[in-house]
Every structure is written in C-alpha cells, then in structure tokens.
Amino acid sequence: MDAITGAWQWLTSAANWAGEKGVWHRLGEHVQLSAVCLVISCLIALPVALWLGHIGKGGTLAVNLSNVGRAVPTFAVLVLLTLSPLGKQGEWPTVIALVLFAIPPLLTNAYLGMREADRDVVEAARGMGMSGPQLLLRVELPLAYPLIMTGLRSATVQVVATATLAALAGGGGLGRIITAGFGNYDTPQVVAGAVLVAVLALTVEGALILADRLFDPMRGRRRRTRGRGRRGGRGDDAVAIGKPA
C-alpha cells in the first residue's frame, strides 16, 4: 500500500510532469516511437498479407515465417541489435525490434481475414465481371476488415507496452521513468511509470475499438442486412459490397 500511495503522490506532483524528464515529454517520445514502428510494420505486413490472401498462394509460408519472430524474445533481439553496429544509430535497434514484434499479428490476421472472406460472395462478385483490383478493394478487403483491425489492435497494444524496453537501450519514452525509479531505488516511481504505460495502452486500445466501429466499411450494410432479417441472397450481398456506399 505504501508503494501505491507513493505512486499516487508521484503522479499528482506537478514537478514530475514538467521538463525534459517529465511525464509529458516522455509520453510524447513513447507515442512517437510507437507510431513510427506501427507505420513501418503496417507498410511491410499489410500489402504482403492482402496480396497473398487475394491470390491464395504463399500465404501459409509467409505466416509461418513471420510467426517465428514470436518465439524470439523482443528483449533478446534488442540486446543483439544494440551490440551490433546498429547500436550506434540512435533508436534504430529499438525500432527494428518492435517492427519485428508487430509484423506477425498484422500479417497473420490480415491474411486470414482475406482467406476467410465468404467465398460465395467473392465468386458472385467475380461472376459480375469485377477485375482483380476491384475484387480486392471492394469485396475482399471490406469482408476482411474485422480481422485486419483485430491484428492492428493487437500489434498496437503490444508495441505500446513493449516500447518501454527502449529505455534499456538508452532511448526515450515512459520506460525512462521506470528505469530511473530502479536506479534511485524509488519503488513508487517504478509503479507510477508502470501505471502510465498501462493507462496509455488501454487508452490506445479504446481509441482503436472506437475507430473500428466508425470506419467499418460494412457497418451500414450489416445493419440493413439485420433489418431485413437476412432475407437477401448471396448475390444481393455481393452487389451491396461492390457498389459505393
């Protein structure tokens, strides 16, 4: 209880929020690092997963190879990269380690979303004369959207939580508050830093859930389908997906 009370006092002290070592500055570093890693991960994983899912070839191999990264601890990768020549290149060891950590859930969920899209709907859209790109963008991608967002949420929360390791390699972020607490034998500060990371991860998770619901391309169509009691046939669904909202 003393550590919890001390952590609350630490968090409510204005002095701990100001300056280059304050919470606001460390929070900005943490968000920036996480965002950069996620953008890079999405640019690598999503195009590969969507294309392989669309053509239906090579996806299993790609997913298995990406999942190998899950068996290697992120901290071990970070240490190895820090000891390599990349260790002299600023935060690149941390960025690479976090990107490798984020790719598997993005790649796996996006590929599975594409392959698990209702094949009757896809074939009906193909029978309507849609080209490959039209089929991908207007049918398969909207159907795969829920699993793609699940992978994005999983990767984002993992990266936000794991970005605290950047402090061990001399980087910034909320992890610096935790490592400073360990260095000063200040348990309340360590607890406060952990609480800040947890709150940030939960906040990001909530924001992504809201974004998922707001930007779901099938949201309105699902409502109309439920309102009709799903009386329409497969072909009607394909037409609804193919047409602009």
Coordinates of C-alpha atoms in Angstrom, one line a residue:
M1 CA 0.0 0.0 0.0
D2 CA 2.9 2.4 0.7
A3 CA 4.1 1.9 -2.9
I4 CA 0.6 2.6 -4.3
T5 CA 0.2 5.7 -2.1
G6 CA 3.7 6.9 -3.1
A7 CA 2.9 6.3 -6.8
W8 CA -0.3 8.4 -6.5
Q9 CA 1.7 11.2 -4.8
W10 CA 4.3 10.9 -7.5
L11 CA 1.7 11.1 -10.3
T12 CA -0.1 14.1 -8.7
S13 CA 3.1 16.1 -8.3
A14 CA 3.3 18.8 -11.0
A15 CA 7.1 18.8 -10.9
N16 CA 7.1 15.2 -12.3
W17 CA 5.2 16.2 -15.3
A18 CA 7.3 19.2 -16.5
G19 CA 10.7 19.4 -18.2
E20 CA 12.6 17.1 -20.4
K21 CA 12.5 14.3 -17.9
G22 CA 8.8 14.9 -17.1
V23 CA 5.8 12.7 -17.9
W24 CA 4.6 14.8 -20.8
H25 CA 7.9 14.8 -22.6
R26 CA 8.4 11.0 -22.0
L27 CA 4.8 10.4 -23.1
G28 CA 5.4 12.2 -26.4
E29 CA 8.6 10.2 -27.0
H30 CA 6.7 7.0 -26.3
V31 CA 3.8 7.8 -28.6
Q32 CA 6.1 8.9 -31.4
L33 CA 8.3 5.8 -31.2
S34 CA 5.2 3.5 -31.1
A35 CA 3.6 5.3 -34.1
V36 CA 6.8 5.1 -36.2
C37 CA 7.1 1.4 -35.5
L38 CA 3.5 0.7 -36.3
V39 CA 3.5 2.6 -39.5
I40 CA 6.6 0.8 -40.7
S41 CA 5.1 -2.6 -39.6
C42 CA 1.8 -1.9 -41.5
L43 CA 3.7 -0.8 -44.6
I44 CA 5.6 -4.1 -44.6
A45 CA 2.9 -6.6 -43.4
L46 CA -0.4 -5.4 -44.8
P47 CA 0.4 -5.2 -48.5
V48 CA 2.1 -8.6 -48.4
A49 CA -0.8 -10.2 -46.5
L50 CA -3.5 -8.7 -48.6
W51 CA -1.9 -9.7 -51.9
L52 CA -1.1 -13.2 -50.7
G53 CA -4.6 -13.6 -49.4
H54 CA -6.0 -12.3 -52.7
I55 CA -4.1 -14.8 -54.9
G56 CA -4.3 -17.6 -52.3
K57 CA -0.6 -18.6 -52.8
G58 CA 2.4 -18.5 -50.5
G59 CA 0.4 -17.2 -47.5
T60 CA 0.9 -20.2 -45.2
L61 CA 4.7 -19.9 -45.7
A62 CA 4.7 -16.2 -45.1
V63 CA 2.6 -16.5 -41.9
N64 CA 4.8 -19.3 -40.5
L65 CA 7.9 -17.4 -41.2
S66 CA 6.5 -14.2 -39.5
N67 CA 5.4 -16.3 -36.5
V68 CA 9.0 -17.5 -36.0
G69 CA 9.6 -14.0 -34.6
R70 CA 7.2 -14.6 -31.8
A71 CA 9.4 -17.3 -30.5
V72 CA 12.3 -14.9 -30.1
P73 CA 12.1 -12.5 -27.1
T74 CA 12.0 -8.9 -28.1
F75 CA 14.4 -8.0 -25.4
A76 CA 17.0 -10.5 -26.8
V77 CA 16.6 -9.0 -30.3
L78 CA 17.0 -5.5 -28.8
V79 CA 20.2 -6.5 -27.0
L80 CA 21.7 -8.1 -30.1
L81 CA 20.9 -5.2 -32.3
T82 CA 22.3 -2.7 -29.6
L83 CA 25.6 -4.6 -29.5
S84 CA 25.8 -4.6 -33.3
P85 CA 26.9 -1.6 -35.4
L86 CA 23.3 -0.5 -35.5
G87 CA 23.6 0.3 -31.8
K88 CA 25.4 3.5 -32.8
Q89 CA 22.5 4.6 -35.0
G90 CA 20.2 6.1 -32.3
E91 CA 16.9 4.3 -31.8
W92 CA 17.1 2.1 -34.8
P93 CA 17.8 -1.1 -32.8
T94 CA 14.5 -0.4 -30.8
V95 CA 12.6 0.4 -34.0
I96 CA 13.7 -2.8 -35.7
A97 CA 13.0 -4.9 -32.7
L98 CA 9.5 -3.5 -32.3
V99 CA 8.7 -3.8 -36.0
L100 CA 9.7 -7.4 -36.0
F101 CA 7.5 -7.9 -33.0
A102 CA 4.5 -6.1 -34.6
I103 CA 4.6 -7.8 -38.0
P104 CA 3.3 -11.3 -37.0
P105 CA -0.2 -10.3 -35.7
L106 CA -0.7 -7.8 -38.6
L107 CA 0.4 -10.3 -41.3
T108 CA -1.5 -13.3 -39.8
N109 CA -4.8 -11.6 -39.1
A110 CA -4.9 -9.8 -42.5
Y111 CA -4.1 -12.9 -44.4
L112 CA -6.7 -15.0 -42.5
G113 CA -9.2 -12.2 -43.0
M114 CA -8.7 -12.4 -46.8
R115 CA -8.8 -16.1 -46.9
E116 CA -11.9 -16.4 -44.7
A117 CA -13.9 -14.0 -46.6
D118 CA -17.2 -15.6 -47.7
R119 CA -16.2 -17.4 -50.9
D120 CA -19.8 -17.4 -52.2
V121 CA -19.8 -13.6 -52.1
V122 CA -16.4 -13.4 -53.7
E123 CA -17.3 -15.8 -56.5
A124 CA -20.6 -13.9 -57.1
A125 CA -18.6 -10.6 -57.4
R126 CA -16.2 -12.3 -59.8
G127 CA -19.2 -13.6 -61.8
M128 CA -20.4 -10.0 -62.1
G129 CA -17.2 -9.2 -64.0
M130 CA -15.2 -7.4 -61.4
S131 CA -11.4 -7.2 -62.1
G132 CA -8.8 -8.4 -59.6
P133 CA -8.2 -5.0 -58.1
Q134 CA -11.9 -4.3 -57.8
L135 CA -12.5 -7.7 -56.2
L136 CA -9.7 -7.0 -53.7
L137 CA -10.7 -3.4 -52.8
R138 CA -14.5 -3.6 -53.0
V139 CA -15.3 -7.1 -51.8
E140 CA -12.4 -9.0 -50.1
L141 CA -11.0 -6.0 -48.1
P142 CA -14.3 -5.0 -46.6
L143 CA -15.0 -8.6 -45.6
A144 CA -11.6 -8.9 -44.1
Y145 CA -11.8 -5.6 -42.2
P146 CA -12.7 -7.1 -38.8
L147 CA -9.7 -9.4 -38.7
I148 CA -7.4 -6.8 -40.0
M149 CA -8.5 -4.4 -37.2
T150 CA -8.1 -7.2 -34.7
G151 CA -4.5 -7.6 -35.8
L152 CA -3.9 -3.9 -35.8
R153 CA -5.2 -3.6 -32.2
S154 CA -3.1 -6.5 -31.0
A155 CA 0.0 -5.2 -32.6
T156 CA -0.6 -1.6 -31.3
V157 CA -1.1 -2.6 -27.7
Q158 CA 1.9 -4.9 -27.9
V159 CA 4.1 -2.2 -29.3
V160 CA 3.0 0.4 -26.8
A161 CA 3.6 -1.9 -23.9
T162 CA 6.9 -3.2 -25.2
A163 CA 8.3 0.2 -26.2
T164 CA 9.3 0.7 -22.6
L165 CA 12.3 -1.5 -23.4
A166 CA 13.7 1.4 -25.4
A167 CA 14.9 2.9 -22.1
L168 CA 17.2 -0.1 -21.7
A169 CA 19.0 0.8 -24.9
G170 CA 19.2 4.5 -24.0
G171 CA 16.1 5.6 -25.8
G172 CA 13.2 7.7 -24.6
G173 CA 9.7 7.0 -23.6
L174 CA 7.9 6.2 -20.4
G175 CA 10.3 3.4 -19.8
R176 CA 12.8 6.0 -18.7
I177 CA 10.6 6.8 -15.8
I178 CA 10.7 3.2 -14.7
T179 CA 14.5 2.7 -15.2
A180 CA 15.1 6.0 -13.3
G181 CA 13.0 4.6 -10.4
F182 CA 15.0 1.5 -10.3
G183 CA 18.2 3.5 -10.4
N184 CA 17.1 5.6 -7.5
Y185 CA 15.6 2.7 -5.6
D186 CA 12.3 4.6 -5.8
T187 CA 9.6 2.0 -5.9
P188 CA 6.7 4.5 -6.1
Q189 CA 8.2 6.0 -9.2
V190 CA 8.6 2.5 -10.8
V191 CA 4.9 1.8 -10.0
A192 CA 3.9 5.2 -11.4
G193 CA 5.7 4.5 -14.6
A194 CA 4.1 1.1 -15.0
V195 CA 0.7 2.7 -14.4
L196 CA 1.3 5.3 -17.1
V197 CA 2.2 2.6 -19.6
A198 CA -0.9 0.6 -18.7
V199 CA -3.2 3.6 -19.0
L200 CA -1.7 4.6 -22.4
A201 CA -2.1 1.0 -23.7
L202 CA -5.7 0.9 -22.5
T203 CA -6.4 4.3 -24.0
V204 CA -5.0 3.4 -27.3
E205 CA -7.0 0.1 -27.3
G206 CA -10.2 2.0 -26.6
A207 CA -9.4 4.5 -29.4
L208 CA -8.9 1.7 -31.9
I209 CA -12.1 0.0 -30.9
L210 CA -14.0 3.2 -31.5
A211 CA -12.2 3.8 -34.8
D212 CA -13.0 0.2 -35.8
R213 CA -16.7 0.9 -35.3
L214 CA -16.7 4.3 -37.0
F215 CA -14.7 3.3 -40.1
D216 CA -16.1 -0.2 -40.7
P217 CA -17.0 -0.2 -44.4
M218 CA -19.7 -2.9 -43.8
R219 CA -21.3 -1.2 -40.8
G220 CA -24.3 0.3 -42.6
R221 CA -24.7 -2.8 -44.8
R222 CA -24.7 -5.1 -41.8
R223 CA -27.4 -3.0 -40.2
R224 CA -29.5 -3.2 -43.3
T225 CA -29.0 -6.9 -43.6
R226 CA -30.0 -7.5 -40.0
G227 CA -33.0 -5.2 -40.6
R228 CA -34.2 -7.4 -43.5
G229 CA -33.7 -10.5 -41.3
R230 CA -31.1 -11.7 -43.8
R231 CA -33.7 -12.4 -46.4
G232 CA -31.5 -11.3 -49.2
G233 CA -29.4 -13.9 -51.1
R234 CA -25.6 -14.1 -51.6
G235 CA -25.8 -12.3 -54.9
D236 CA -27.5 -9.3 -53.2
D237 CA -24.7 -9.1 -50.7
A238 CA -22.1 -9.1 -53.5
V239 CA -23.9 -6.3 -55.2
A240 CA -24.2 -4.3 -52.0
I241 CA -20.5 -4.8 -51.4
G242 CA -19.5 -3.9 -54.9
K243 CA -21.4 -0.7 -55.0
P244 CA -20.1 2.5 -53.4
A245 CA -21.7 3.4 -50.1

